[in-house]
Amino acid sequence: RAPGVNPRVEAGYEAYLAGDLQASRTAYQQALSEDPGNRDAALQRDATRQALARRLQLHGPAHALTRWRSSWACGTQVA
């Protein structure tokens, strides 16, 4: 773990790199709820939102809904 980095921000970044954008967004939101002034979390959350929007444009809402349903089935609730 990088010194001085919020563990939720680090988890969000790892999820982002793995392509799990919903988990990434959730981690950044949690970091921001704990520390609303966390600039890293805010910037990365915005980057994740943009990536989610691109995914929605490329694959359509049906794909997004399928990801949401499957995340609930697996117990990883999507925010």
Coordinates of C-alpha atoms in Angstrom, one line a residue:
R1 CA 0.0 0.0 0.0
A2 CA 1.2 3.5 -0.9
P3 CA 1.9 5.6 2.2
G4 CA -0.7 8.3 2.8
V5 CA -3.2 6.9 0.3
N6 CA -6.7 6.2 1.6
P7 CA -7.2 2.4 1.3
R8 CA -10.6 3.0 -0.4
V9 CA -8.9 5.1 -3.0
E10 CA -6.4 2.4 -3.6
A11 CA -9.1 -0.3 -3.8
G12 CA -11.0 1.9 -6.3
Y13 CA -8.0 2.3 -8.5
E14 CA -7.3 -1.5 -8.4
A15 CA -11.0 -2.1 -9.4
Y16 CA -10.7 0.5 -12.2
L17 CA -7.6 -1.2 -13.6
A18 CA -9.4 -4.6 -13.4
G19 CA -12.3 -3.1 -15.4
D20 CA -14.8 -3.3 -12.5
L21 CA -16.1 0.2 -12.9
Q22 CA -19.0 -0.2 -10.5
A23 CA -16.8 -1.4 -7.7
S24 CA -14.4 1.4 -8.5
R25 CA -17.1 4.0 -8.3
T26 CA -18.4 2.6 -5.0
A27 CA -14.9 2.7 -3.4
Y28 CA -14.4 6.3 -4.4
Q29 CA -17.8 7.3 -3.1
Q30 CA -17.0 5.6 0.2
A31 CA -13.7 7.5 0.4
L32 CA -15.4 10.7 -0.3
S33 CA -18.1 10.1 2.3
E34 CA -15.3 9.6 4.8
D35 CA -13.2 12.5 3.6
P36 CA -15.2 14.9 1.3
G37 CA -12.0 16.9 0.5
N38 CA -10.1 13.9 -0.9
R39 CA -9.0 15.2 -4.3
D40 CA -7.7 11.9 -5.5
A41 CA -11.0 10.2 -4.8
A42 CA -13.0 13.0 -6.5
L43 CA -10.8 13.0 -9.6
Q44 CA -10.8 9.2 -9.9
R45 CA -14.6 9.0 -9.3
D46 CA -15.1 11.5 -12.2
A47 CA -12.8 9.4 -14.4
T48 CA -14.7 6.3 -13.5
R49 CA -18.0 8.0 -14.3
Q50 CA -16.7 8.9 -17.8
A51 CA -15.6 5.3 -18.3
L52 CA -19.0 4.1 -17.3
A53 CA -20.7 6.6 -19.7
R54 CA -18.4 5.3 -22.5
R55 CA -19.3 1.7 -21.7
L56 CA -23.0 2.6 -21.8
Q57 CA -22.6 4.4 -25.2
L58 CA -20.7 1.4 -26.6
H59 CA -22.8 -1.4 -25.2
G60 CA -26.2 0.2 -24.5
P61 CA -28.4 0.2 -21.5
A62 CA -29.2 -3.6 -21.7
H63 CA -25.5 -4.3 -21.0
A64 CA -25.4 -1.9 -18.1
L65 CA -28.6 -3.5 -16.6
T66 CA -27.2 -7.0 -17.0
R67 CA -24.0 -6.0 -15.2
W68 CA -26.1 -4.5 -12.4
R69 CA -28.3 -7.6 -12.0
S70 CA -25.3 -9.9 -12.0
S71 CA -23.6 -7.8 -9.4
W72 CA -26.6 -8.2 -7.1
A73 CA -26.7 -12.0 -7.8
C74 CA -23.0 -12.2 -6.8
G75 CA -23.6 -10.1 -3.6
T76 CA -21.5 -7.2 -4.8
Q77 CA -24.1 -4.4 -4.8
V78 CA -23.7 -1.8 -7.4
A79 CA -24.2 1.8 -6.3

